[in-house]
mmCIF file of C-alpha atoms in Angstrom:
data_model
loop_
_atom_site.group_PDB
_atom_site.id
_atom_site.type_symbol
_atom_site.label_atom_id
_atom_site.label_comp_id
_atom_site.label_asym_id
_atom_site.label_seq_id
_atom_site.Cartn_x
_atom_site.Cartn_y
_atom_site.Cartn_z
ATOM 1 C CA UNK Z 23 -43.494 -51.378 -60.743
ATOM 2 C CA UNK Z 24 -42.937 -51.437 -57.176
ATOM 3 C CA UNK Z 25 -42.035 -48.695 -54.734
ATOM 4 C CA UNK Z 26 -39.106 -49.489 -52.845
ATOM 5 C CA UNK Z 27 -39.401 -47.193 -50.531
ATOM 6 C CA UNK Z 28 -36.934 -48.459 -47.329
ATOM 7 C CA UNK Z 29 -37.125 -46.079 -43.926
ATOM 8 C CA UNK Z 30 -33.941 -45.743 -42.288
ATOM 9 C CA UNK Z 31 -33.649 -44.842 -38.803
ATOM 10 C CA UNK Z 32 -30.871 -42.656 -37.524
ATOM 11 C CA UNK Z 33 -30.177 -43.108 -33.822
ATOM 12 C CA UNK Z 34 -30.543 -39.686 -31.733
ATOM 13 C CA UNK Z 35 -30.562 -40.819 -28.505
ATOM 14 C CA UNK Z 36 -28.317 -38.926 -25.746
ATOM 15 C CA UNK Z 37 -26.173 -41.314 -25.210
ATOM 16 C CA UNK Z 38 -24.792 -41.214 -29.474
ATOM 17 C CA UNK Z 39 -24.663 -36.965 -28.793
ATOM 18 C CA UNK Z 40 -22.973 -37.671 -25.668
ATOM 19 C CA UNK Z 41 -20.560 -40.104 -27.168
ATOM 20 C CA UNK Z 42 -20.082 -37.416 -30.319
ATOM 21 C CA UNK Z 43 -19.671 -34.453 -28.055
ATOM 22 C CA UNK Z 44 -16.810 -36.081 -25.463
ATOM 23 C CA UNK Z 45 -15.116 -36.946 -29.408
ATOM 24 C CA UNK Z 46 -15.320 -33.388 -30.043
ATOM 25 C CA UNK Z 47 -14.636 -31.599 -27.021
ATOM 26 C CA UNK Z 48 -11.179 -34.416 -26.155
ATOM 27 C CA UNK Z 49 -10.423 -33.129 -30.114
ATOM 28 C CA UNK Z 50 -10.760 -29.400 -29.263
ATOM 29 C CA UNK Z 51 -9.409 -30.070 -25.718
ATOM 30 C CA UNK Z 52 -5.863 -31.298 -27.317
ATOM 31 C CA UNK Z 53 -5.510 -28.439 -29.668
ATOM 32 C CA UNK Z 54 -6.579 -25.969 -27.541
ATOM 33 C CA UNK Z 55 -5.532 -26.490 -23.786
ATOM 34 C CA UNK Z 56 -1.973 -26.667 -24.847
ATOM 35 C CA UNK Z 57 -1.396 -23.145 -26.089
ATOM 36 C CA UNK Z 58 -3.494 -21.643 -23.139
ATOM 37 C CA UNK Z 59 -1.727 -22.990 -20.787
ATOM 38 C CA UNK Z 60 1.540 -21.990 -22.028
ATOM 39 C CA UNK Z 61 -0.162 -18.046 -22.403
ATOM 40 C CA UNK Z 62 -0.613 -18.776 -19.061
ATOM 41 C CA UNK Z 63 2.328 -19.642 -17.834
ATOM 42 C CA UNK Z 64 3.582 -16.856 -20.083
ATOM 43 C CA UNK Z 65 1.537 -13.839 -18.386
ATOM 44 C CA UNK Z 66 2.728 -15.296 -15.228
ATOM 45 C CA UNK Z 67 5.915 -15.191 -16.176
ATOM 46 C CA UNK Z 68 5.739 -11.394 -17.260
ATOM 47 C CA UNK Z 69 4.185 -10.853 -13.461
ATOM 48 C CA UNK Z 70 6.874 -12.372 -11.484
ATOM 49 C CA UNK Z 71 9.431 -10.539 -13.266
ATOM 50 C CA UNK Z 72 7.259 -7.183 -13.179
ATOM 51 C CA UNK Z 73 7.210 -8.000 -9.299
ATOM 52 C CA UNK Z 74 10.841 -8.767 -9.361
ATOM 53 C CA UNK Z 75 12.016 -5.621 -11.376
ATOM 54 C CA UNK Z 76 9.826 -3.259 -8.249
ATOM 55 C CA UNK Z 77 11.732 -5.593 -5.746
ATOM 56 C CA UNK Z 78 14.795 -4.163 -6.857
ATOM 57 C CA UNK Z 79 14.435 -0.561 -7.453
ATOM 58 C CA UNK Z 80 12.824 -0.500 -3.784
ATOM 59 C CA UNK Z 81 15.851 -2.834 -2.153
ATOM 60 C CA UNK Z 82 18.245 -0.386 -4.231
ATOM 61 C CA UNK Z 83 16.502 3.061 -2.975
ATOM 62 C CA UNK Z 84 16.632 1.639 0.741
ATOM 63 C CA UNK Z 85 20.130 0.907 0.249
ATOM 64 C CA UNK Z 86 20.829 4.068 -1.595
ATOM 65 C CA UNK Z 87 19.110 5.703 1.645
ATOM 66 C CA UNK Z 88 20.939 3.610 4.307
ATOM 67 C CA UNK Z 89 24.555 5.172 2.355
ATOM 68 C CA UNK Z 90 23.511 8.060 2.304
ATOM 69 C CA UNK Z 91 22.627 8.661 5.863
ATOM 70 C CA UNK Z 92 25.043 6.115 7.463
ATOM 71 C CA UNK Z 93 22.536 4.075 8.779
ATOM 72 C CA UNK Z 94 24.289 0.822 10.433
ATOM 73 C CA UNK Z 95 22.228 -1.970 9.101
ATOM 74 C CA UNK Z 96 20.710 -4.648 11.648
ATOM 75 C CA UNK Z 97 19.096 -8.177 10.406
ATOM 76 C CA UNK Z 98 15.334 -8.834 10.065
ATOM 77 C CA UNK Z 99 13.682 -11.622 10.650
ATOM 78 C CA UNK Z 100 12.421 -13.545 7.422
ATOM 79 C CA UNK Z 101 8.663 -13.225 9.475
ATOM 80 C CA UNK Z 102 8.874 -9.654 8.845
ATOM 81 C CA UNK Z 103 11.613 -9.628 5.303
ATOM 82 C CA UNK Z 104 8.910 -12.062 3.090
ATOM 83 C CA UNK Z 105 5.862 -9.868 3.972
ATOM 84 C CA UNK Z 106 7.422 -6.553 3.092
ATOM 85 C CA UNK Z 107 8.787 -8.175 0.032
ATOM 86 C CA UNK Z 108 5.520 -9.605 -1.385
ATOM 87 C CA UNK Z 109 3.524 -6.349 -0.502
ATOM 88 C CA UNK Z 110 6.330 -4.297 -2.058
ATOM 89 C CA UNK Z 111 6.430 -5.809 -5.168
ATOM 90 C CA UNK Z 112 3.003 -5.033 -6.060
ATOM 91 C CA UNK Z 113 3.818 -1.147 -6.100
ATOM 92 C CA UNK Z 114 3.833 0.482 -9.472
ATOM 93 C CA UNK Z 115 3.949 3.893 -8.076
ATOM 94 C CA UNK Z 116 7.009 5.717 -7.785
ATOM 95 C CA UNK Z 117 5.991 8.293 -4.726
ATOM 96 C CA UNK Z 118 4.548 4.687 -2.368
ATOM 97 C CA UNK Z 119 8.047 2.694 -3.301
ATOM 98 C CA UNK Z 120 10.314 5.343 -1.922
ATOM 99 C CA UNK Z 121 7.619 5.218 1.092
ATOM 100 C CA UNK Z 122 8.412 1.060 1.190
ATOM 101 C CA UNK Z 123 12.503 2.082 1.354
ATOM 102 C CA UNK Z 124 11.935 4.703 3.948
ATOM 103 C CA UNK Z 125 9.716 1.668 5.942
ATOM 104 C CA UNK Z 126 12.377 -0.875 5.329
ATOM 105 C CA UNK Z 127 15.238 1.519 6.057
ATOM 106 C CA UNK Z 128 13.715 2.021 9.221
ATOM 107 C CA UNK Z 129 13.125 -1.529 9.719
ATOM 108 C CA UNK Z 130 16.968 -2.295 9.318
ATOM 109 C CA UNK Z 131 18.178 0.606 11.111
ATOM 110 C CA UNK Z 132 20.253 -0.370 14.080
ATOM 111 C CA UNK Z 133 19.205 3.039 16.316
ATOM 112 C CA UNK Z 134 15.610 1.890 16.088
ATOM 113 C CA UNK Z 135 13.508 -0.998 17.759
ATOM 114 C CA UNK Z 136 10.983 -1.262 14.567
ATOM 115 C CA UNK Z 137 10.097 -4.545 14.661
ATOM 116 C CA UNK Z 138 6.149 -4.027 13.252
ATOM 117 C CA UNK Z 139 4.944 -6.477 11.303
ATOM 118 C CA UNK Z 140 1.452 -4.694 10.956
ATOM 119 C CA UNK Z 141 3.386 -1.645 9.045
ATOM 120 C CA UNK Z 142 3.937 -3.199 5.435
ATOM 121 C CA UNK Z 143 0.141 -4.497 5.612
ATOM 122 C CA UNK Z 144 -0.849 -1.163 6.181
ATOM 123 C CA UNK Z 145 0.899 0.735 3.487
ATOM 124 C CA UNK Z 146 0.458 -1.952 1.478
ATOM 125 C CA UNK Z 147 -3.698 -1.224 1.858
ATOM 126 C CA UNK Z 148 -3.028 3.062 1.067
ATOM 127 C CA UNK Z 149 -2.997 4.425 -2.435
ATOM 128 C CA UNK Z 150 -1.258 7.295 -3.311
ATOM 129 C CA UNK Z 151 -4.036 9.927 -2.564
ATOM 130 C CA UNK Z 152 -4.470 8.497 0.747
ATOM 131 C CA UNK Z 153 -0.991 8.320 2.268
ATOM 132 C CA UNK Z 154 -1.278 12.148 0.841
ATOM 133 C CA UNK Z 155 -4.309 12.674 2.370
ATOM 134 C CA UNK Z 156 -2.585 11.077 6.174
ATOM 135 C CA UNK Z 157 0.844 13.116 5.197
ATOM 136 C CA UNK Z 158 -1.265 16.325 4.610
ATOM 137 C CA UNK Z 159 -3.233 15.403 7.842
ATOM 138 C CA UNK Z 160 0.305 14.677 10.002
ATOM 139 C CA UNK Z 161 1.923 17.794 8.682
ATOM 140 C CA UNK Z 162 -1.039 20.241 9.549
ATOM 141 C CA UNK Z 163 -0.691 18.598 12.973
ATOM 142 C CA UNK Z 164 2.639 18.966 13.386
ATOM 143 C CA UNK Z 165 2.519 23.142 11.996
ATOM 144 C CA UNK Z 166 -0.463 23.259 14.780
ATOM 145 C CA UNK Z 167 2.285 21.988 17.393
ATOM 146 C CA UNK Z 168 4.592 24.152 16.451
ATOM 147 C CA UNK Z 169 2.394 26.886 16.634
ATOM 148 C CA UNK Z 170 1.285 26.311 20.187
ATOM 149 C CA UNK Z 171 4.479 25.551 21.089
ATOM 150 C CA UNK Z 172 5.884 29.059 19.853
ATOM 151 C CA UNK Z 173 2.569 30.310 21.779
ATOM 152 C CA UNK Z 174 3.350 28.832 25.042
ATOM 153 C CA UNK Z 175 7.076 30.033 25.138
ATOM 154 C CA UNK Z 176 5.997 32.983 24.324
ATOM 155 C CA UNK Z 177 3.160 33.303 27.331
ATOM 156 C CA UNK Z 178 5.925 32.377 29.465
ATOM 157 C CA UNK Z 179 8.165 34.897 28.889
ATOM 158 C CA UNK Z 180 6.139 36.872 28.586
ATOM 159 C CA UNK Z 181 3.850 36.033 31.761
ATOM 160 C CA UNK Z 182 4.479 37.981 34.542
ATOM 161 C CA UNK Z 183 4.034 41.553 31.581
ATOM 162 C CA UNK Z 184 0.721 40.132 30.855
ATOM 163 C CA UNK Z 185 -0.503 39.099 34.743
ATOM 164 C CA UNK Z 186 0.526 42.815 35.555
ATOM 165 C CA UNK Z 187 -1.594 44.638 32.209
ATOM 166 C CA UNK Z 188 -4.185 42.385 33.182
ATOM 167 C CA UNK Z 189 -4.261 43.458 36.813
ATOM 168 C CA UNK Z 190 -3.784 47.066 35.893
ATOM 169 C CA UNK Z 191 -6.997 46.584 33.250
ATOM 170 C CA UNK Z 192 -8.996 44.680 36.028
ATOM 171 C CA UNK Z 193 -8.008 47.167 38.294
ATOM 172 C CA UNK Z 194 -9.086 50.532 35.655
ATOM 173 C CA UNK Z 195 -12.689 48.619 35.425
ATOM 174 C CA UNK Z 196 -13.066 48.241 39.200
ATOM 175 C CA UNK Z 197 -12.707 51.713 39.404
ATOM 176 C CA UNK Z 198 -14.665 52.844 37.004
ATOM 177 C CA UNK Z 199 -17.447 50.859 38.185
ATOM 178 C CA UNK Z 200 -17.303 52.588 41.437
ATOM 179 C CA UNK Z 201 -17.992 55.948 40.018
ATOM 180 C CA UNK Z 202 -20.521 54.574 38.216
#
């Protein structure tokens, strides 16, 4: 009897893989890109309207703050508007968005000439510890004002008591250093 034994040769070479891989991966490619794109598009979705929602409750605090204090209301330009906006948005805490409707309320107050458009960048770069930290820091230097302030009215009217104790004191030392 006879062996029959036939060798058949599978072809490896790269370019087969390749060809099987690109099969593969377009397969894969059409059932998976589609539904992470649309998560995609979905998380997006849920950010915009995040940023949206801390739009509002900022726009409706300045407002709220503008009634309340009968501020007349003067237009912004859309250079200065669109920055604060964007940078506002991102805010999730409540104490820094009533700090972006005091900055806008003094933006669109008519009494004032606040036309900065380096302010929203830079409350935009604080968090809340350090505009507490600056606040803290402003209103120990405005209680040390105050202070000296109270200090120097009262050297003044009190000045011309003190200049004569002083002279009287001066005036006890010269002579005791004479006897001495």
């Amino acid at each position: 009897m006879s062996n029959d034994n036939k060798t058949t040769s599978i072809d490896f070479s790269s370019k087969t893989v390749e060809c099987g891989i690109d099969i593969v991966k377009n397969f894969v490619d059409k059932l998976v890109l589609p539904p992470i794109e649309e998560l995609g598009l979905l998380v997006r979705d849920q950010i915009s309207y995040w940023r949206f929602n801390n739009q509002v409750k900022i726009l409706n605090k300045a407002k709220i703050l503008c009634e309340d204090n009968n501020i007349s209301i003067k237009a912004i330009t859309p250079k200065l508007l669109c920055p604060y906006l964007e940078n506002a948005s991102l805010e999730d805490d409540e104490a820094l968005q009533d700090k972006w409707a005091n900055l806008l309320v003094n933006m669109v107050d008519s009494q004032q000439n606040i036309q900065n458009h380096v302010f929203p960048y830079i409350l935009s770069q604080l968090s809340k510890d350090e505009f507490e930290l600056l606040e803290a820091s402003l209103l120990d230097k405005e209680a040390r004002v105050s202070s000296l302030e109270e200090e120097l009215s009262n050297f003044i009217e009190n000045r011309a008591t003190m200049e004569h104790n002083l002279r009287s004191k001066i005036e006890a030392l010269n002579k005791k250093r004479k006897m001495i």
